[in-house]
Amino acid sequence: QDNRISIWSVGDLGNVGLSGEYQGDPQLLCDIRHNGDVMDMQFLDQERIVVASSTGTVTVFRHHQNNQTLSANQRWEKAHYHVDQDTSCGGAACTGVVCNNPEIVSVGEDGRINLFRADQKDAVRTIDNADSSTLHAVTFLRTTEILTVNSIGQLKIWDFRQQRNEPSQIFSLTGDRVPLHCVDRHPNQQHIVATGGQDGMLSIWDIRQGTIPVSLLNAHEAEMWEVHFHPSNPDHLFTCSEDGSLWHWDTSTDISEKPSFLHQGGRSTTYFSHNTVNQSVVSAWLSNDPTKDRMEITNLIPNQTLSVNSLDILGPCLVYGTDAEAIYVNRQLFA
C-alpha cells in the first residue's frame, strides 16, 4: 500500500574482512514515497533515478548527496493509460524504463512507447499503438534504436529516426507465443540479444540473422524475470526467476578442458542448439564449433524458494531482490 524509493549505502570494497565478507551493515541513506508499485527503475546519471509506476506515471527523482534527501525532480503523469489520460482510473502500468542520458524510453501495458528527454516537459515522441499486447521490457540497441519484448513472444526493433510508427524489424519465438518478460543486449556485440520469458527459457538472438532465436536454452522452472550480460565481461550472463533461482551462465572457457563436476541443481553444462552462422566475430553465445559449445551454469542461491524478482551487476558485485522482502549483495562473483 505504501511504496517507497530508497537509497542505500552498502559500503565500499575496502571494508572486506579476511574471508571476503563485508564488514558493517548497509545504511539507509534516504527514501521517499512513491505512488503505485515500482515496476522498474534505472539511474539516469550520478544523482537522478527514473522510476516506472503501476499508475502509468514516470518520475525522475533526484538524490541530493549533500544532505541525503530524495526529491521528485520531474514527472510525466500517466505516460501510460488505457482510455484517455484525463480519466481518474485510466492509468496503465508502466512496465519498463531505460535511460541513455538525456533520453528516457518507457513502455507499458497499453502497448505504448514514449521517448522523453530529461529536460523537457512533454514527450519528444510517442508511438501510441506500438503494440497490441503488453510491452514488458525495453532496452537500447543503439543511441537511436530500442528493443522491446511483448506478451506474445515477439522481440521488436524501433528506430526513432524513422517517422513511421512501425517497428523496423520483428523477431518471434516459434510455436507457442510465450510472453517475454526481459531483454538485454550484449555490451560489445550489439547484434547479440538475450531474452527470457514465462516458460523460464533463455533465448539468444542474432538480429542480423533470420527472425527466430539462434538458440533456446533450458533454464528456469518458472518465469524468468530478468536477464543481464555482465557489462564489462559479457561472456558471463545472469538470469533470475520466480522459481527462486539465480543462474550465472559462463561461456568464458572451454569446459571440456576442465574436470567435470556437478553444480547444485545437478546441471553443470548445457548445449546450444546449432544454427551454423558465418561470423565475422565469433562470440561464445553464437558459437558454431561443437567442441566449444558448452557452458557452465551455477545456481548462486541453491536453497532459495521465493521468487528472485530483479538483479543488477557491476564489476564483482551482484545485487538482487526477492519476495522475502530482502536485498542481497554478492561481492565476489568471480572469486
mmCIF file of C-alpha atoms in Angstrom:
data_model
loop_
_atom_site.group_PDB
_atom_site.id
_atom_site.type_symbol
_atom_site.label_atom_id
_atom_site.label_comp_id
_atom_site.label_asym_id
_atom_site.label_seq_id
_atom_site.Cartn_x
_atom_site.Cartn_y
_atom_site.Cartn_z
ATOM 1 C CA GLN A 1 0.000 0.000 0.000
ATOM 2 C CA ASP A 2 2.766 2.413 0.908
ATOM 3 C CA ASN A 3 5.634 2.197 -1.559
ATOM 4 C CA ARG A 4 8.993 3.910 -1.296
ATOM 5 C CA ILE A 5 12.135 4.520 -3.309
ATOM 6 C CA SER A 6 15.161 4.020 -1.050
ATOM 7 C CA ILE A 7 18.852 4.772 -1.465
ATOM 8 C CA TRP A 8 21.226 2.530 0.468
ATOM 9 C CA SER A 9 24.918 2.644 1.033
ATOM 10 C CA VAL A 10 26.383 -0.848 1.041
ATOM 11 C CA GLY A 11 29.861 0.436 1.834
ATOM 12 C CA ASP A 12 32.933 0.211 -0.326
ATOM 13 C CA LEU A 13 35.078 -2.730 -1.255
ATOM 14 C CA GLY A 14 37.729 -1.508 1.165
ATOM 15 C CA ASN A 15 35.716 -2.842 4.096
ATOM 16 C CA VAL A 16 36.045 -6.515 3.324
ATOM 17 C CA GLY A 17 37.124 -8.924 6.058
ATOM 18 C CA LEU A 18 39.694 -11.688 5.729
ATOM 19 C CA SER A 19 37.234 -14.263 4.498
ATOM 20 C CA GLY A 20 35.695 -11.855 1.977
ATOM 21 C CA GLU A 21 32.582 -10.996 3.954
ATOM 22 C CA TYR A 22 31.532 -7.363 4.065
ATOM 23 C CA GLN A 23 32.144 -5.509 7.305
ATOM 24 C CA GLY A 24 29.287 -3.344 8.504
ATOM 25 C CA ASP A 25 25.618 -3.254 7.665
ATOM 26 C CA PRO A 26 24.021 -1.486 4.717
ATOM 27 C CA GLN A 27 22.886 2.005 5.687
ATOM 28 C CA LEU A 28 19.600 3.512 4.547
ATOM 29 C CA LEU A 29 20.634 6.964 3.318
ATOM 30 C CA CYS A 30 17.197 8.309 2.400
ATOM 31 C CA ASP A 31 13.826 7.347 0.999
ATOM 32 C CA ILE A 32 10.733 8.949 -0.469
ATOM 33 C CA ARG A 33 7.131 7.865 -1.015
ATOM 34 C CA HIS A 34 6.173 6.552 -4.418
ATOM 35 C CA ASN A 35 2.655 6.453 -5.794
ATOM 36 C CA GLY A 36 1.859 2.972 -7.126
ATOM 37 C CA ASP A 37 4.023 -0.131 -7.381
ATOM 38 C CA VAL A 38 7.582 0.383 -8.564
ATOM 39 C CA MET A 39 7.706 -1.598 -11.809
ATOM 40 C CA ASP A 40 11.229 -0.659 -12.916
ATOM 41 C CA MET A 41 13.933 1.880 -12.158
ATOM 42 C CA GLN A 42 17.240 2.987 -13.589
ATOM 43 C CA PHE A 43 19.861 5.607 -12.845
ATOM 44 C CA LEU A 44 19.853 8.386 -15.436
ATOM 45 C CA ASP A 45 23.119 9.834 -14.119
ATOM 46 C CA GLN A 46 25.005 10.033 -10.815
ATOM 47 C CA GLU A 47 22.143 11.666 -8.974
ATOM 48 C CA ARG A 48 18.917 11.082 -10.893
ATOM 49 C CA ILE A 49 16.806 7.921 -10.882
ATOM 50 C CA VAL A 50 13.970 7.212 -13.319
ATOM 51 C CA VAL A 51 11.094 5.181 -11.883
ATOM 52 C CA ALA A 52 8.187 3.414 -13.619
ATOM 53 C CA SER A 53 4.888 3.177 -11.732
ATOM 54 C CA SER A 54 1.898 0.849 -11.945
ATOM 55 C CA THR A 55 -0.192 4.049 -12.162
ATOM 56 C CA GLY A 56 1.364 4.752 -15.589
ATOM 57 C CA THR A 57 3.449 7.675 -14.347
ATOM 58 C CA VAL A 58 7.187 8.042 -14.974
ATOM 59 C CA THR A 59 9.083 10.044 -12.326
ATOM 60 C CA VAL A 60 12.637 11.321 -12.155
ATOM 61 C CA PHE A 61 13.890 11.530 -8.556
ATOM 62 C CA ARG A 62 17.000 13.465 -7.606
ATOM 63 C CA HIS A 63 19.315 12.222 -4.883
ATOM 64 C CA HIS A 64 20.808 15.213 -3.052
ATOM 65 C CA GLN A 65 24.071 13.846 -1.774
ATOM 66 C CA ASN A 66 24.978 16.873 0.336
ATOM 67 C CA ASN A 67 22.074 16.381 2.760
ATOM 68 C CA GLN A 68 20.999 12.826 1.800
ATOM 69 C CA THR A 69 17.449 13.512 0.659
ATOM 70 C CA LEU A 70 15.398 12.466 -2.342
ATOM 71 C CA SER A 71 13.018 14.760 -4.210
ATOM 72 C CA ALA A 72 10.801 14.400 -7.260
ATOM 73 C CA ASN A 73 12.657 16.252 -9.998
ATOM 74 C CA GLN A 74 10.294 15.673 -12.918
ATOM 75 C CA ARG A 75 7.116 13.711 -13.502
ATOM 76 C CA TRP A 76 5.237 12.595 -16.596
ATOM 77 C CA GLU A 77 1.764 11.856 -15.218
ATOM 78 C CA LYS A 78 0.009 8.911 -16.846
ATOM 79 C CA ALA A 79 2.587 8.451 -19.552
ATOM 80 C CA HIS A 80 0.713 5.156 -19.998
ATOM 81 C CA TYR A 81 -3.070 4.892 -19.982
ATOM 82 C CA HIS A 82 -5.847 2.658 -21.334
ATOM 83 C CA VAL A 83 -8.699 5.004 -22.218
ATOM 84 C CA ASP A 84 -7.528 8.584 -22.075
ATOM 85 C CA GLN A 85 -5.109 10.468 -19.899
ATOM 86 C CA ASP A 86 -7.793 12.503 -18.160
ATOM 87 C CA THR A 87 -9.909 9.797 -16.551
ATOM 88 C CA SER A 88 -9.031 9.179 -12.937
ATOM 89 C CA CYS A 89 -8.770 5.418 -13.314
ATOM 90 C CA GLY A 90 -7.308 5.404 -16.808
ATOM 91 C CA GLY A 91 -3.682 4.717 -15.923
ATOM 92 C CA ALA A 92 -1.971 1.638 -17.372
ATOM 93 C CA ALA A 93 1.113 0.235 -15.695
ATOM 94 C CA CYS A 94 4.443 1.473 -16.992
ATOM 95 C CA THR A 95 6.301 -1.845 -17.132
ATOM 96 C CA GLY A 96 9.787 -0.705 -18.090
ATOM 97 C CA VAL A 97 12.120 2.258 -18.468
ATOM 98 C CA VAL A 98 15.576 2.564 -19.994
ATOM 99 C CA CYS A 99 17.892 5.576 -19.942
ATOM 100 C CA ASN A 100 20.588 6.908 -22.222
ATOM 101 C CA ASN A 101 21.086 10.358 -20.732
ATOM 102 C CA PRO A 102 19.347 12.690 -21.508
ATOM 103 C CA GLU A 103 16.906 10.318 -23.212
ATOM 104 C CA ILE A 104 14.453 8.070 -21.386
ATOM 105 C CA VAL A 105 12.207 5.469 -23.014
ATOM 106 C CA SER A 106 9.174 3.968 -21.278
ATOM 107 C CA VAL A 107 6.922 1.061 -22.279
ATOM 108 C CA GLY A 108 3.680 -0.158 -20.749
ATOM 109 C CA GLU A 109 0.693 -2.427 -20.534
ATOM 110 C CA ASP A 110 -1.048 -0.148 -23.015
ATOM 111 C CA GLY A 111 1.399 -1.119 -25.778
ATOM 112 C CA ARG A 112 2.639 2.477 -25.912
ATOM 113 C CA ILE A 113 6.259 3.646 -26.276
ATOM 114 C CA ASN A 114 7.298 7.104 -25.023
ATOM 115 C CA LEU A 115 10.571 8.885 -25.690
ATOM 116 C CA PHE A 116 11.297 11.606 -23.119
ATOM 117 C CA ARG A 117 14.175 13.983 -22.581
ATOM 118 C CA ALA A 118 15.167 14.695 -19.013
ATOM 119 C CA ASP A 119 14.964 18.457 -19.557
ATOM 120 C CA GLN A 120 11.653 18.584 -21.458
ATOM 121 C CA LYS A 121 8.156 18.631 -20.041
ATOM 122 C CA ASP A 122 6.452 16.930 -22.986
ATOM 123 C CA ALA A 123 7.305 13.628 -24.632
ATOM 124 C CA VAL A 124 9.663 14.010 -27.586
ATOM 125 C CA ARG A 125 7.909 11.143 -29.340
ATOM 126 C CA THR A 126 5.028 8.806 -28.525
ATOM 127 C CA ILE A 127 4.130 5.705 -30.501
ATOM 128 C CA ASP A 128 0.555 5.174 -29.371
ATOM 129 C CA ASN A 129 -0.282 1.760 -30.756
ATOM 130 C CA ALA A 130 3.223 0.380 -30.895
ATOM 131 C CA ASP A 131 1.924 -2.987 -29.790
ATOM 132 C CA SER A 132 -1.478 -4.605 -29.453
ATOM 133 C CA SER A 133 -0.234 -6.568 -26.434
ATOM 134 C CA THR A 134 1.604 -5.600 -23.251
ATOM 135 C CA LEU A 135 5.184 -4.434 -23.680
ATOM 136 C CA HIS A 136 7.124 -5.968 -20.783
ATOM 137 C CA ALA A 137 10.631 -4.573 -21.178
ATOM 138 C CA VAL A 138 12.786 -2.247 -23.249
ATOM 139 C CA THR A 139 16.489 -1.638 -23.802
ATOM 140 C CA PHE A 140 18.626 0.493 -26.104
ATOM 141 C CA LEU A 141 20.198 -1.230 -29.090
ATOM 142 C CA ARG A 142 21.994 1.895 -30.284
ATOM 143 C CA THR A 143 21.500 5.573 -29.462
ATOM 144 C CA THR A 144 18.565 5.861 -31.880
ATOM 145 C CA GLU A 145 17.213 2.323 -31.693
ATOM 146 C CA ILE A 146 15.441 0.367 -28.968
ATOM 147 C CA LEU A 147 14.390 -3.245 -28.471
ATOM 148 C CA THR A 148 11.057 -4.202 -26.884
ATOM 149 C CA VAL A 149 9.627 -7.574 -25.846
ATOM 150 C CA ASN A 150 5.921 -8.281 -25.556
ATOM 151 C CA SER A 151 3.399 -10.735 -24.144
ATOM 152 C CA ILE A 152 3.057 -12.731 -27.378
ATOM 153 C CA GLY A 153 6.702 -13.768 -27.699
ATOM 154 C CA GLN A 154 7.931 -11.028 -30.019
ATOM 155 C CA LEU A 155 11.124 -9.012 -29.977
ATOM 156 C CA LYS A 156 10.893 -5.760 -31.967
ATOM 157 C CA ILE A 157 13.391 -3.113 -33.030
ATOM 158 C CA TRP A 158 12.240 0.505 -33.224
ATOM 159 C CA ASP A 159 14.254 3.209 -34.966
ATOM 160 C CA PHE A 160 13.468 6.724 -33.732
ATOM 161 C CA ARG A 161 14.978 8.251 -36.881
ATOM 162 C CA GLN A 162 12.040 6.850 -38.834
ATOM 163 C CA GLN A 163 8.865 8.872 -38.795
ATOM 164 C CA ARG A 164 6.509 5.935 -39.252
ATOM 165 C CA ASN A 165 5.250 4.281 -36.089
ATOM 166 C CA GLU A 166 6.162 0.757 -37.113
ATOM 167 C CA PRO A 167 8.965 -1.466 -35.880
ATOM 168 C CA SER A 168 11.916 -1.714 -38.252
ATOM 169 C CA GLN A 169 12.210 -5.455 -37.504
ATOM 170 C CA ILE A 170 10.111 -8.102 -35.766
ATOM 171 C CA PHE A 171 11.513 -11.345 -34.351
ATOM 172 C CA SER A 172 9.342 -14.088 -32.961
ATOM 173 C CA LEU A 173 9.543 -17.209 -30.845
ATOM 174 C CA THR A 174 8.235 -20.067 -32.943
ATOM 175 C CA GLY A 175 5.318 -22.196 -31.817
ATOM 176 C CA ASP A 176 3.577 -21.167 -28.630
ATOM 177 C CA ARG A 177 3.622 -17.437 -28.213
ATOM 178 C CA VAL A 178 5.198 -17.446 -24.787
ATOM 179 C CA PRO A 179 5.238 -13.995 -23.143
ATOM 180 C CA LEU A 180 8.719 -12.468 -22.964
ATOM 181 C CA HIS A 181 9.492 -10.583 -19.741
ATOM 182 C CA CYS A 182 13.063 -9.337 -20.101
ATOM 183 C CA VAL A 183 15.679 -8.381 -22.686
ATOM 184 C CA ASP A 184 19.343 -7.368 -22.687
ATOM 185 C CA ARG A 185 21.841 -6.846 -25.457
ATOM 186 C CA HIS A 186 25.486 -7.866 -25.480
ATOM 187 C CA PRO A 187 27.542 -4.791 -24.471
ATOM 188 C CA ASN A 188 30.178 -5.176 -27.218
ATOM 189 C CA GLN A 189 28.418 -7.091 -29.967
ATOM 190 C CA GLN A 190 25.148 -5.312 -30.431
ATOM 191 C CA HIS A 191 23.697 -7.962 -32.735
ATOM 192 C CA ILE A 192 23.587 -10.463 -29.856
ATOM 193 C CA VAL A 193 20.467 -10.187 -27.701
ATOM 194 C CA ALA A 194 19.203 -12.324 -24.808
ATOM 195 C CA THR A 195 15.560 -12.605 -23.730
ATOM 196 C CA GLY A 196 13.671 -14.568 -21.092
ATOM 197 C CA GLY A 197 10.028 -15.230 -20.529
ATOM 198 C CA GLN A 198 7.177 -17.044 -18.923
ATOM 199 C CA ASP A 199 8.473 -20.557 -19.628
ATOM 200 C CA GLY A 200 11.856 -19.846 -17.995
ATOM 201 C CA MET A 201 13.764 -20.442 -21.258
ATOM 202 C CA LEU A 202 16.747 -18.276 -22.195
ATOM 203 C CA SER A 203 16.658 -17.238 -25.866
ATOM 204 C CA ILE A 204 19.728 -15.913 -27.670
ATOM 205 C CA TRP A 205 19.081 -13.928 -30.856
ATOM 206 C CA ASP A 206 21.373 -12.711 -33.614
ATOM 207 C CA ILE A 207 19.467 -9.776 -35.018
ATOM 208 C CA ARG A 208 21.470 -9.882 -38.249
ATOM 209 C CA GLN A 209 20.167 -13.388 -38.974
ATOM 210 C CA GLY A 210 16.614 -14.530 -39.589
ATOM 211 C CA THR A 211 13.692 -13.788 -37.304
ATOM 212 C CA ILE A 212 13.891 -16.638 -34.789
ATOM 213 C CA PRO A 213 16.294 -17.221 -31.884
ATOM 214 C CA VAL A 214 19.701 -18.729 -32.693
ATOM 215 C CA SER A 215 19.371 -20.854 -29.578
ATOM 216 C CA LEU A 216 16.863 -21.719 -26.890
ATOM 217 C CA LEU A 217 18.366 -22.848 -23.615
ATOM 218 C CA ASN A 218 16.547 -24.728 -20.898
ATOM 219 C CA ALA A 219 16.817 -22.589 -17.828
ATOM 220 C CA HIS A 220 14.351 -21.988 -15.032
ATOM 221 C CA GLU A 221 11.306 -23.915 -13.869
ATOM 222 C CA ALA A 222 9.124 -20.784 -13.855
ATOM 223 C CA GLU A 223 9.030 -17.230 -15.232
ATOM 224 C CA MET A 224 12.367 -15.567 -15.897
ATOM 225 C CA TRP A 225 12.111 -12.024 -14.552
ATOM 226 C CA GLU A 226 15.466 -10.542 -15.500
ATOM 227 C CA VAL A 227 18.427 -11.249 -17.789
ATOM 228 C CA HIS A 228 21.712 -9.312 -17.778
ATOM 229 C CA PHE A 229 25.008 -9.656 -19.570
ATOM 230 C CA HIS A 230 27.896 -8.622 -17.366
ATOM 231 C CA PRO A 231 28.629 -5.080 -18.629
ATOM 232 C CA SER A 232 32.415 -5.467 -18.826
ATOM 233 C CA ASN A 233 32.725 -9.243 -19.029
ATOM 234 C CA PRO A 234 29.897 -10.335 -21.344
ATOM 235 C CA ASP A 235 30.933 -13.979 -21.537
ATOM 236 C CA HIS A 236 29.025 -14.045 -18.247
ATOM 237 C CA LEU A 237 25.248 -13.735 -18.149
ATOM 238 C CA PHE A 238 22.847 -13.742 -15.190
ATOM 239 C CA THR A 239 19.175 -14.721 -15.024
ATOM 240 C CA CYS A 240 16.695 -14.863 -12.154
ATOM 241 C CA SER A 241 13.318 -16.465 -11.801
ATOM 242 C CA GLU A 242 10.035 -16.930 -9.990
ATOM 243 C CA ASP A 243 11.341 -20.394 -9.061
ATOM 244 C CA GLY A 244 13.747 -18.813 -6.560
ATOM 245 C CA SER A 245 16.939 -19.391 -8.532
ATOM 246 C CA LEU A 246 19.578 -17.023 -9.863
ATOM 247 C CA TRP A 247 21.823 -18.524 -12.520
ATOM 248 C CA HIS A 248 25.303 -17.495 -13.597
ATOM 249 C CA TRP A 249 25.963 -18.625 -17.200
ATOM 250 C CA ASP A 250 29.678 -18.751 -18.001
ATOM 251 C CA THR A 251 30.845 -19.204 -21.604
ATOM 252 C CA SER A 252 34.313 -17.802 -20.947
ATOM 253 C CA THR A 253 36.287 -21.032 -21.086
ATOM 254 C CA ASP A 254 36.197 -24.299 -22.894
ATOM 255 C CA ILE A 255 34.735 -26.551 -20.271
ATOM 256 C CA SER A 256 35.950 -29.730 -21.930
ATOM 257 C CA GLU A 257 39.396 -28.796 -20.590
ATOM 258 C CA LYS A 258 38.091 -28.664 -17.018
ATOM 259 C CA PRO A 259 37.319 -31.655 -14.854
ATOM 260 C CA SER A 260 33.586 -32.095 -14.954
ATOM 261 C CA PHE A 261 31.683 -31.587 -11.758
ATOM 262 C CA LEU A 262 28.035 -31.150 -10.980
ATOM 263 C CA HIS A 263 26.752 -27.951 -9.517
ATOM 264 C CA GLN A 264 23.938 -27.802 -7.043
ATOM 265 C CA GLY A 265 20.848 -28.333 -9.076
ATOM 266 C CA GLY A 266 22.561 -31.067 -10.999
ATOM 267 C CA ARG A 267 23.269 -29.098 -14.151
ATOM 268 C CA SER A 268 26.849 -28.328 -14.990
ATOM 269 C CA THR A 269 26.793 -27.825 -18.717
ATOM 270 C CA THR A 270 24.172 -27.234 -21.313
ATOM 271 C CA TYR A 271 24.353 -27.378 -25.078
ATOM 272 C CA PHE A 272 23.431 -24.865 -27.707
ATOM 273 C CA SER A 273 21.073 -25.803 -30.477
ATOM 274 C CA HIS A 274 23.034 -25.072 -33.633
ATOM 275 C CA ASN A 275 22.362 -22.789 -36.468
ATOM 276 C CA THR A 276 25.656 -22.540 -38.249
ATOM 277 C CA VAL A 277 26.320 -18.893 -38.839
ATOM 278 C CA ASN A 278 29.368 -17.475 -40.569
ATOM 279 C CA GLN A 279 30.535 -14.859 -38.165
ATOM 280 C CA SER A 280 32.994 -12.083 -38.510
ATOM 281 C CA VAL A 281 33.437 -12.082 -34.771
ATOM 282 C CA VAL A 282 32.746 -15.368 -33.082
ATOM 283 C CA SER A 283 31.064 -14.903 -29.752
ATOM 284 C CA ALA A 284 30.709 -17.807 -27.403
ATOM 285 C CA TRP A 285 26.977 -17.038 -27.315
ATOM 286 C CA LEU A 286 26.683 -17.819 -31.022
ATOM 287 C CA SER A 287 29.432 -20.406 -31.201
ATOM 288 C CA ASN A 288 29.165 -22.911 -34.035
ATOM 289 C CA ASP A 289 32.134 -25.060 -33.078
ATOM 290 C CA PRO A 290 30.628 -28.147 -31.401
ATOM 291 C CA THR A 291 33.642 -28.729 -29.166
ATOM 292 C CA LYS A 292 33.276 -25.309 -27.609
ATOM 293 C CA ASP A 293 29.565 -25.219 -27.234
ATOM 294 C CA ARG A 294 29.345 -25.865 -23.604
ATOM 295 C CA MET A 295 28.885 -23.534 -20.794
ATOM 296 C CA GLU A 296 28.995 -23.727 -17.100
ATOM 297 C CA ILE A 297 25.892 -22.830 -15.138
ATOM 298 C CA THR A 298 25.923 -22.158 -11.424
ATOM 299 C CA ASN A 299 22.862 -21.520 -9.294
ATOM 300 C CA LEU A 300 24.065 -18.742 -6.999
ATOM 301 C CA ILE A 301 21.252 -19.288 -4.476
ATOM 302 C CA PRO A 302 20.690 -23.033 -4.369
ATOM 303 C CA ASN A 303 18.222 -23.256 -1.482
ATOM 304 C CA GLN A 304 16.043 -20.240 -2.205
ATOM 305 C CA THR A 305 12.339 -20.877 -2.525
ATOM 306 C CA LEU A 306 10.879 -17.390 -3.017
ATOM 307 C CA SER A 307 10.881 -15.557 -6.325
ATOM 308 C CA VAL A 308 14.013 -13.608 -7.284
ATOM 309 C CA ASN A 309 12.414 -10.568 -8.896
ATOM 310 C CA SER A 310 15.293 -8.406 -10.003
ATOM 311 C CA LEU A 311 19.052 -8.348 -10.339
ATOM 312 C CA ASP A 312 21.803 -5.989 -11.379
ATOM 313 C CA ILE A 313 25.509 -6.368 -11.708
ATOM 314 C CA LEU A 314 28.690 -4.311 -11.801
ATOM 315 C CA GLY A 315 32.287 -5.490 -11.537
ATOM 316 C CA PRO A 316 32.483 -8.256 -8.920
ATOM 317 C CA CYS A 317 29.169 -7.222 -7.326
ATOM 318 C CA LEU A 318 25.777 -8.751 -7.895
ATOM 319 C CA VAL A 319 22.681 -7.318 -6.215
ATOM 320 C CA TYR A 320 19.258 -8.979 -6.256
ATOM 321 C CA GLY A 321 15.883 -8.636 -4.593
ATOM 322 C CA THR A 322 13.461 -11.373 -3.639
ATOM 323 C CA ASP A 323 9.943 -11.948 -2.364
ATOM 324 C CA ALA A 324 11.489 -12.338 1.093
ATOM 325 C CA GLU A 325 11.467 -8.508 1.099
ATOM 326 C CA ALA A 326 15.242 -8.574 1.235
ATOM 327 C CA ILE A 327 18.032 -7.247 -0.950
ATOM 328 C CA TYR A 328 21.195 -9.309 -1.248
ATOM 329 C CA VAL A 329 24.645 -8.147 -2.305
ATOM 330 C CA ASN A 330 27.150 -10.731 -3.513
ATOM 331 C CA ARG A 331 30.583 -9.086 -3.708
ATOM 332 C CA GLN A 332 32.735 -11.884 -5.023
ATOM 333 C CA LEU A 333 31.225 -13.174 -8.189
ATOM 334 C CA PHE A 334 34.467 -14.245 -9.743
ATOM 335 C CA ALA A 335 36.161 -15.421 -6.565
#
